[in-house]
Every structure is written in C-alpha cells, then in structure tokens.
CSV table of C-alpha atoms and ligand atoms in Angstrom, one decimal:
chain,number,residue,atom,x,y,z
A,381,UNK,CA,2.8,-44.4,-4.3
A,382,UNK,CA,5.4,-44.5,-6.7
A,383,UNK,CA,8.6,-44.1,-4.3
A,384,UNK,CA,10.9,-45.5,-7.0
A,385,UNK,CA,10.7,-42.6,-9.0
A,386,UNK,CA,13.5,-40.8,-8.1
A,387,UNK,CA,11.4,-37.7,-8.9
A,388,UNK,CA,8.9,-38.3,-6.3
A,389,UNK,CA,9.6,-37.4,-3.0
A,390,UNK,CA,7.9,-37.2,0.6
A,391,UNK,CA,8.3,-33.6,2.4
A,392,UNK,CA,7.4,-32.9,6.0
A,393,UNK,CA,6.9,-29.1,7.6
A,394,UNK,CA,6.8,-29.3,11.2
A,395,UNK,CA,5.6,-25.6,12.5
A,396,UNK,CA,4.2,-24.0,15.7
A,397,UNK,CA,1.0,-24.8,14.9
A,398,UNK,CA,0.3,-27.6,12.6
A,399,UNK,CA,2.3,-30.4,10.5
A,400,UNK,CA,1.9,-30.2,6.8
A,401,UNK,CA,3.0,-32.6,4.1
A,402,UNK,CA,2.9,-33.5,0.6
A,403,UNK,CA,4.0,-35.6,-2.0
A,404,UNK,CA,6.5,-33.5,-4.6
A,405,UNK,CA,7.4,-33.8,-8.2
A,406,UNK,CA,10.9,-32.5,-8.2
A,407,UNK,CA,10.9,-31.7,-11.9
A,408,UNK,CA,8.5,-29.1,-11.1
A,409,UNK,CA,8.7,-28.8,-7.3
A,410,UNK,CA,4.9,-28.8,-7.2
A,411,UNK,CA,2.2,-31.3,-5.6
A,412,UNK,CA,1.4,-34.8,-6.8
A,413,UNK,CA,-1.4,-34.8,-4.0
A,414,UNK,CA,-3.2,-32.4,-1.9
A,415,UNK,CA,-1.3,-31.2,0.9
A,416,UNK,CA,-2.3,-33.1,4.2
A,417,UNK,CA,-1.9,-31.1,7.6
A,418,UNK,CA,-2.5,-32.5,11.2
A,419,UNK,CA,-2.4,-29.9,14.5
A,420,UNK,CA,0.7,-29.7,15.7
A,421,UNK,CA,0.7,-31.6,19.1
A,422,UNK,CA,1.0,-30.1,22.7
A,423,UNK,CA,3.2,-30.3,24.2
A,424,UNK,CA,5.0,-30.4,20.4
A,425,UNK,CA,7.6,-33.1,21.7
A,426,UNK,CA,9.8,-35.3,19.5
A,427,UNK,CA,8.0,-38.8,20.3
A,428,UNK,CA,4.6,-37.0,19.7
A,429,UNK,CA,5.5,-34.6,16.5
A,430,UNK,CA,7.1,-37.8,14.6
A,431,UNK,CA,4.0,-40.1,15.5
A,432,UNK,CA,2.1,-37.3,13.5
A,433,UNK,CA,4.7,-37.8,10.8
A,434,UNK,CA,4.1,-41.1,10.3
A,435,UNK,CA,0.3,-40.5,10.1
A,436,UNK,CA,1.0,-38.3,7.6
A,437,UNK,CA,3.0,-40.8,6.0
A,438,UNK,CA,0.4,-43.2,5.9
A,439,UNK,CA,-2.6,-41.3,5.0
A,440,UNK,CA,-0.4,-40.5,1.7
A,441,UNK,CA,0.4,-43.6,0.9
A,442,UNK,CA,3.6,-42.6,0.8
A,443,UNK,CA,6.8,-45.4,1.4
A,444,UNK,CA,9.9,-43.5,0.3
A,445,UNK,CA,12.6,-41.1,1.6
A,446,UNK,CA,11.5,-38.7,3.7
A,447,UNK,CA,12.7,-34.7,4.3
A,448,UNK,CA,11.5,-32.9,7.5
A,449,UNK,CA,11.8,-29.3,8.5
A,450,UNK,CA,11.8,-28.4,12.4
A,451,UNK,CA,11.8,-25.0,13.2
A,452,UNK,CA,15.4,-25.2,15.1
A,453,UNK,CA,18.9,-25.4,14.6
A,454,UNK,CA,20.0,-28.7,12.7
A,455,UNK,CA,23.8,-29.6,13.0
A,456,UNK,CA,24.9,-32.8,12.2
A,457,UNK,CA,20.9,-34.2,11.9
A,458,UNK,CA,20.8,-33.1,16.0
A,459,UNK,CA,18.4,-30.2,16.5
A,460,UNK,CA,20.6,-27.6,18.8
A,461,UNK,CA,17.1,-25.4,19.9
A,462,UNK,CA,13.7,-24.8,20.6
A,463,UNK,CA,11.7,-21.1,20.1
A,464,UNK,CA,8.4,-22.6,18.8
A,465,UNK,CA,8.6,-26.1,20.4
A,466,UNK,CA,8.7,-28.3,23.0
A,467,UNK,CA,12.0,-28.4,24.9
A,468,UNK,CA,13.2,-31.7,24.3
A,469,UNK,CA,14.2,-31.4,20.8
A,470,UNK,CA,17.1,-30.0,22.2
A,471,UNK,CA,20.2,-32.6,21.9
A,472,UNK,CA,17.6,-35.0,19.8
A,473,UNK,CA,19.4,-36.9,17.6
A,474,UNK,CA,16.5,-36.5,14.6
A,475,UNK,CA,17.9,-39.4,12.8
A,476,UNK,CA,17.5,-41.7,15.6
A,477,UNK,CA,13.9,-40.4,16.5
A,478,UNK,CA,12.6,-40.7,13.0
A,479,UNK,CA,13.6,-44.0,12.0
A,480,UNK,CA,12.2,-45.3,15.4
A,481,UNK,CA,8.8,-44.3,14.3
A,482,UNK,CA,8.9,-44.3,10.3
A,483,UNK,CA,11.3,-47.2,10.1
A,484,UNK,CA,14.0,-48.2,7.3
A,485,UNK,CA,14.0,-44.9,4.7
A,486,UNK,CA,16.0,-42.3,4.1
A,487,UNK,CA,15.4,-39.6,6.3
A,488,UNK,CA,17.0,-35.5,6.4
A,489,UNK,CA,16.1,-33.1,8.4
A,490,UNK,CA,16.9,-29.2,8.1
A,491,UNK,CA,15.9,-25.9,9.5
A,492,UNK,CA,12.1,-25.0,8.0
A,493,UNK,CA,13.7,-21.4,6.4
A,494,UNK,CA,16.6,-23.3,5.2
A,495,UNK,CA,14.3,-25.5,3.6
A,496,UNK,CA,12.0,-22.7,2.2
A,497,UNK,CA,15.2,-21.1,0.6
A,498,UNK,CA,16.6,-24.1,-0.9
A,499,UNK,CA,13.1,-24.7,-2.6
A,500,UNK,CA,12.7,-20.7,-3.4
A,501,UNK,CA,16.1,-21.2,-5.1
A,502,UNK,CA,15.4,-24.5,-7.2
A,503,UNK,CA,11.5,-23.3,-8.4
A,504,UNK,CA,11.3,-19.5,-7.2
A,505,UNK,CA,12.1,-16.3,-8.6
A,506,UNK,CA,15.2,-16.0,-10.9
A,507,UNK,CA,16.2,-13.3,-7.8
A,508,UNK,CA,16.6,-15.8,-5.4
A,509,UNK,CA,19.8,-17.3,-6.9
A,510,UNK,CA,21.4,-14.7,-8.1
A,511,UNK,CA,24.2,-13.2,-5.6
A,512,UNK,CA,23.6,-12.3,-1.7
A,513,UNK,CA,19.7,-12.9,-0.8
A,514,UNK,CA,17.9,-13.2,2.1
A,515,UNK,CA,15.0,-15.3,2.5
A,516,UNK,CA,12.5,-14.7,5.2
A,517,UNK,CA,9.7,-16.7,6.5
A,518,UNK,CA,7.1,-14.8,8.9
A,519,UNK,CA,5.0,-17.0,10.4
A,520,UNK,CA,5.0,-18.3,14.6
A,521,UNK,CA,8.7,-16.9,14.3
A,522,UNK,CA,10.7,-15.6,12.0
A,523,UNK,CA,12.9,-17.7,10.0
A,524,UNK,CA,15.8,-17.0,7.8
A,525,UNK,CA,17.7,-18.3,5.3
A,526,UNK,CA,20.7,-16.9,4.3
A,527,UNK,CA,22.1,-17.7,0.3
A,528,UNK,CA,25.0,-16.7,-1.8
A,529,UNK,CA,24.3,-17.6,-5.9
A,530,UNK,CA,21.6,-20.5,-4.8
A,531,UNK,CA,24.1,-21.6,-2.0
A,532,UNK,CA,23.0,-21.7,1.3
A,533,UNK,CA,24.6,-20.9,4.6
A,534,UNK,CA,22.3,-22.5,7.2
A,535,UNK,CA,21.1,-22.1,10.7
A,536,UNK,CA,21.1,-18.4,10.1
A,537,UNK,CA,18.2,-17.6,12.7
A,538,UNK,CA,17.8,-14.1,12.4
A,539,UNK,CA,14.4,-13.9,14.4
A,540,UNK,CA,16.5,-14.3,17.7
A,541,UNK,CA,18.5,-11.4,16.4
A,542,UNK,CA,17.8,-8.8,19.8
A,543,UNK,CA,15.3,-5.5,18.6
A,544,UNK,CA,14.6,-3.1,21.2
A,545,UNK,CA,14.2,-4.7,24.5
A,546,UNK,CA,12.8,-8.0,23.2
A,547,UNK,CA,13.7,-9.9,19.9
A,548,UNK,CA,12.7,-9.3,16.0
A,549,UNK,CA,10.5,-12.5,15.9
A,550,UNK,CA,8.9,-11.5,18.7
A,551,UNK,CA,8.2,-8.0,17.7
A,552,UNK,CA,7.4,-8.9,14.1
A,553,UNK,CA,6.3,-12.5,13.4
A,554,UNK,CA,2.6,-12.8,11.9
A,555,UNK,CA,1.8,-15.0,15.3
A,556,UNK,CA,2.6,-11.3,16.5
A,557,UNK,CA,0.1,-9.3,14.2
A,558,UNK,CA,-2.7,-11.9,15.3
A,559,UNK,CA,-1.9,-12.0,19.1
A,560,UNK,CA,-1.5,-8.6,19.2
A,561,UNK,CA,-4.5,-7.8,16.5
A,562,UNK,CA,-2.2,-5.5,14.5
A,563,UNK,CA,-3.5,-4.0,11.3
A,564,UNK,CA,-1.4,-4.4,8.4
A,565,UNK,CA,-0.1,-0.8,8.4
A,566,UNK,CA,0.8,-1.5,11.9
A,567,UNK,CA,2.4,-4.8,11.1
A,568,UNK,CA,4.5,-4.1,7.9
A,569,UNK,CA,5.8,-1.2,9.9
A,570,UNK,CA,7.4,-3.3,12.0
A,571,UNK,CA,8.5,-5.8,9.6
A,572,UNK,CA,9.9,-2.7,8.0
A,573,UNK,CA,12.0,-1.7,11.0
A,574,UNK,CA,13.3,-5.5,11.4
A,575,UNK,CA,14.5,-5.5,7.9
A,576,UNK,CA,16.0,-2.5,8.3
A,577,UNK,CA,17.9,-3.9,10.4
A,578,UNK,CA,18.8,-6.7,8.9
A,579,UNK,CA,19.5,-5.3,5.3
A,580,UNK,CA,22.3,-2.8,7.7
A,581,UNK,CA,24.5,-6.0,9.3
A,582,UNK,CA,24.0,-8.8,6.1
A,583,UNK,CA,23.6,-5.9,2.9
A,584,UNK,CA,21.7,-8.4,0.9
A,585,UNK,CA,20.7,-7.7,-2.8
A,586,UNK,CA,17.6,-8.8,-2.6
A,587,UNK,CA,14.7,-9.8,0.4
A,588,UNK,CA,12.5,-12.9,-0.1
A,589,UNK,CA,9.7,-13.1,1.8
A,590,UNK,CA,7.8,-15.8,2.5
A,591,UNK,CA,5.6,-17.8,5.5
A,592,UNK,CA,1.6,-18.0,4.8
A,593,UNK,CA,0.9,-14.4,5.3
A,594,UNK,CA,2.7,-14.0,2.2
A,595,UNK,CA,-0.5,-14.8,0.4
A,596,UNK,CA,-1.3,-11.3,1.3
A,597,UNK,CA,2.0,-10.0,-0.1
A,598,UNK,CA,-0.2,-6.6,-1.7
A,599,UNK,CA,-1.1,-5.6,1.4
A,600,UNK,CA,2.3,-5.2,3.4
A,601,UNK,CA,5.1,-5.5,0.9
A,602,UNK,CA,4.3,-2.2,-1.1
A,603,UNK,CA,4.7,-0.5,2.5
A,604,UNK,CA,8.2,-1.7,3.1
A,605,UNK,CA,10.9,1.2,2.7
A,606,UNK,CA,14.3,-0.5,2.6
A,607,UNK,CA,16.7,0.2,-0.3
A,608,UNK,CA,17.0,-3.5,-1.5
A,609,UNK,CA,14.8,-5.6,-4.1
A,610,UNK,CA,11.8,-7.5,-2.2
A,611,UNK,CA,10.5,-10.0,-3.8
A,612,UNK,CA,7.4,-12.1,-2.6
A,613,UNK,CA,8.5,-16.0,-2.2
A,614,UNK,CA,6.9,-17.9,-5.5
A,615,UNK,CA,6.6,-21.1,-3.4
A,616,UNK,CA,4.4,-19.2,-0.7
A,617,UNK,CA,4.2,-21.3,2.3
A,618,UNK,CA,4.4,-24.7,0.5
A,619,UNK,CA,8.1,-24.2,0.4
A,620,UNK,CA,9.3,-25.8,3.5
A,621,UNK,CA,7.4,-29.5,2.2
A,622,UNK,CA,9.5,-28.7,-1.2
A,623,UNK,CA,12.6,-27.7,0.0
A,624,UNK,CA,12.4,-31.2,2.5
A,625,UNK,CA,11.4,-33.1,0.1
A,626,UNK,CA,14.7,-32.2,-2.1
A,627,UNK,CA,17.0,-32.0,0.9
A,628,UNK,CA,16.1,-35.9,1.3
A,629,UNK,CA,16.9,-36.9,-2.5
A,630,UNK,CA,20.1,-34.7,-2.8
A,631,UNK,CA,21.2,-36.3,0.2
A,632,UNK,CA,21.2,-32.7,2.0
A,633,UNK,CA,22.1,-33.7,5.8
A,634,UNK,CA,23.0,-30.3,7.7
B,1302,LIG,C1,13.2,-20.8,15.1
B,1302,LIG,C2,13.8,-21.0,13.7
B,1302,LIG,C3,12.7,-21.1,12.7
B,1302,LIG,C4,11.8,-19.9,12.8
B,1302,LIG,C5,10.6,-20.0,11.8
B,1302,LIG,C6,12.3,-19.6,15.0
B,1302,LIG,O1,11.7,-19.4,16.3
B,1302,LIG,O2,14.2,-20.5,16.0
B,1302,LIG,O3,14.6,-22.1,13.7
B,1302,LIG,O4,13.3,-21.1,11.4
B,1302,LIG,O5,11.3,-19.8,14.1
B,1302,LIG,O6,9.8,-21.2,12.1
C-alpha cells in the first residue's frame, strides 16, 4: 500500500472483544479499505493481542506507521491498567512490545476513547470542538474522553467513576444491556443516571456519544433527560481506527 503518502495511515482498535483495523485517508478521515477485525484473543495478553496486530497488518498490505488504541491508561507509551484485558498490560512498555512484533515503523499508542474523541473532533460534529465536551464510548466499558475547544485531556476514565455500590461502566456499558438482557428503555435509563452524574462533577456543554451501539442512537438517545446538548458521535464506532491512525502521523505519543 501506498505508506508514503503522508495521508495514508494504519489505525489499530484493540477492544474487549475483537481487534479492528483499517487503512485511513486523513483528508477525509474515512476508509481506503474495508475494515478488517480478528477476535480478540483470550487471555487478551500483550504478546498475543500485538501478534493479531501484525496479522492485521499483513492482511492489509499495509507497511507504514502504525496508531493503536488499548482500552487502558497510556502515560508515557506504558499502559498503567487493565478493566477489559488481560493483566499484564499493566507496566508494558507498548513501544517496546510493538516494535518486537511489527518491526521498524512508527508506532503510538493512546487510550481507545481518547482516540475516538480526537477523531470525533478532526471529522465529527462541529459540537465536538467547540468549548467543554464530553465524549463517551459505550461498548465492553465505558470510555471517556474529555476535550476543551478540540483539545484533549487524556486518560479521563470515567467508567471507573464509583455509581451505587459498583461502578458506572459496570452498571451501564452496552456489554451490560446484553449480559444482563436489558431493553432499551431499561438501558438508556441507566445511561441516563450515569450521565447525570457525570454532567453534575465535569458541567460539559455538550455529550458525545459513541461505541457501536451508537448505530442505534434513535432508540436510547431521545430518552436521555440531562440539561446538556447530546449529540450522536458522526464517526460511530470506526473512530478509535481514525483517531489512531492520526495520533501516529501527528506524532501524538501520550
Ligand atoms: C477502560 C478504559 C476504556 C474503556 C472503553 C474501560 O474499562 O478502563 O481505558 O477507555 O473501558 O474501552
């Protein structure tokens, strides 16, 4: 593939329950090719998850830079937790693990939500840059991004933020609706309560929502109640592969 264009780039989304990538056209932030998706691994280790990079990698013919997402705190390229995988991403120094099994590229890797809200920023709605948003991403967790004007603050992880007697993401993640067979009524009502709270400790302008089940946006976004501006992410769930696709060409290393 044509790696030399410096529009081109190679975006990996590592989630819960499978790996999805795509080749990106960072004029547009869309897809040059379909997007590829292998099961995530289990137990979703580091050696494991990156092999299934690199066969991702390869079955797009891709030779370039390379962004990832993990779902997990990134500081200084080492990822600091694990909700959604396996335990030894924990102290893992990404940069390290990736180049070991992709070789000699340019590699960044950032938070999936981050990701998502960098990419909702650059292509998405005209609400998502403009003053104090917050993205969210409901999907095995919750994920969160948090911007100010298209800036983003990162490692947010709201979904850990505690909500009764357990936490947010585990009272309203869409892994939560299907495990727990919740209708959507049932389900935007907690999504609802979670905002709630959320919207009371960060007073954002405006909510993004996001994650796959935001293909469904008409059925659960007209039942949330709280007082600021949702808007229904414009990337859907492809974000994460855009916004890691750009992280690795603007040289974005959190
Ligand atoms: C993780 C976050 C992630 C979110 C969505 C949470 O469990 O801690 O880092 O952004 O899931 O995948």
């Amino acid at each position: 593939m044509t790696e030399q264009n410096p529009n081109l780039s190679f975006g990996v989304d590592i989630g819960g329950s499978g790996v999805k990538a795509a080749i990106v056209d960072l004029k547009t932030g869309e897809f040059v090719t379909e997007r590829l998706k292998i099961a995530t691994p289990q137990p979703a280790e580091p050696d494991a998850v990156a092999e299934v990079v690199l066969q991702l990698m390869q079955e797009a013919a891709w030779d370039g830079p390379v962004g990832i997402t993990v779902p997990a705190v990134v500081k200084n390229q080492i990822t600091r937790s694990a909700a959604n995988i396996g335990g030894d991403w924990i102290g893992t120094d990404c940069q390290e693990l990736f180049h070991r099994h992709l070789g000699d590229r340019e590699i960044a890797v950032l938070n999936d939500a981050d990701a998502a809200g960098l990419a909702e920023v650059a292509y998405g709605d005209e609400a998502a840059r403009s003053g104090a948003v917050m993205l969210l991403t409901f999907g095995t967790g919750i994920g969160s991004a948090l911007l100010m004007d298209g800036n983003l603050y990162p490692n947010s992880e709201l979904g850990h933020l505690p909500f009764e007697d357990t936490t947010s993401e585990k009272w309203a993640s869409s892994a939560v609706k299907e495990k727990e067979d919740l209708s959507f009524k049932e389900w935007a009502k907690r999504v609802d309560q979670v905002m709630h709270l959320y919207g009371k400790l960060f007073s954002p302008q405006t909510f993004v929502v996001g994650g796959g089940i935001s293909r469904k946006a008409d059925k659960w976004i007209p039942r949330l109640t709280v007082e600021q501006k949702v808007v229904p992410a414009q990337l859907r769930n492809q974000a994460g592969i855009v916004g890691a696709a750009m992280a690795v060409r603007n040289g974005f290393r959190p």
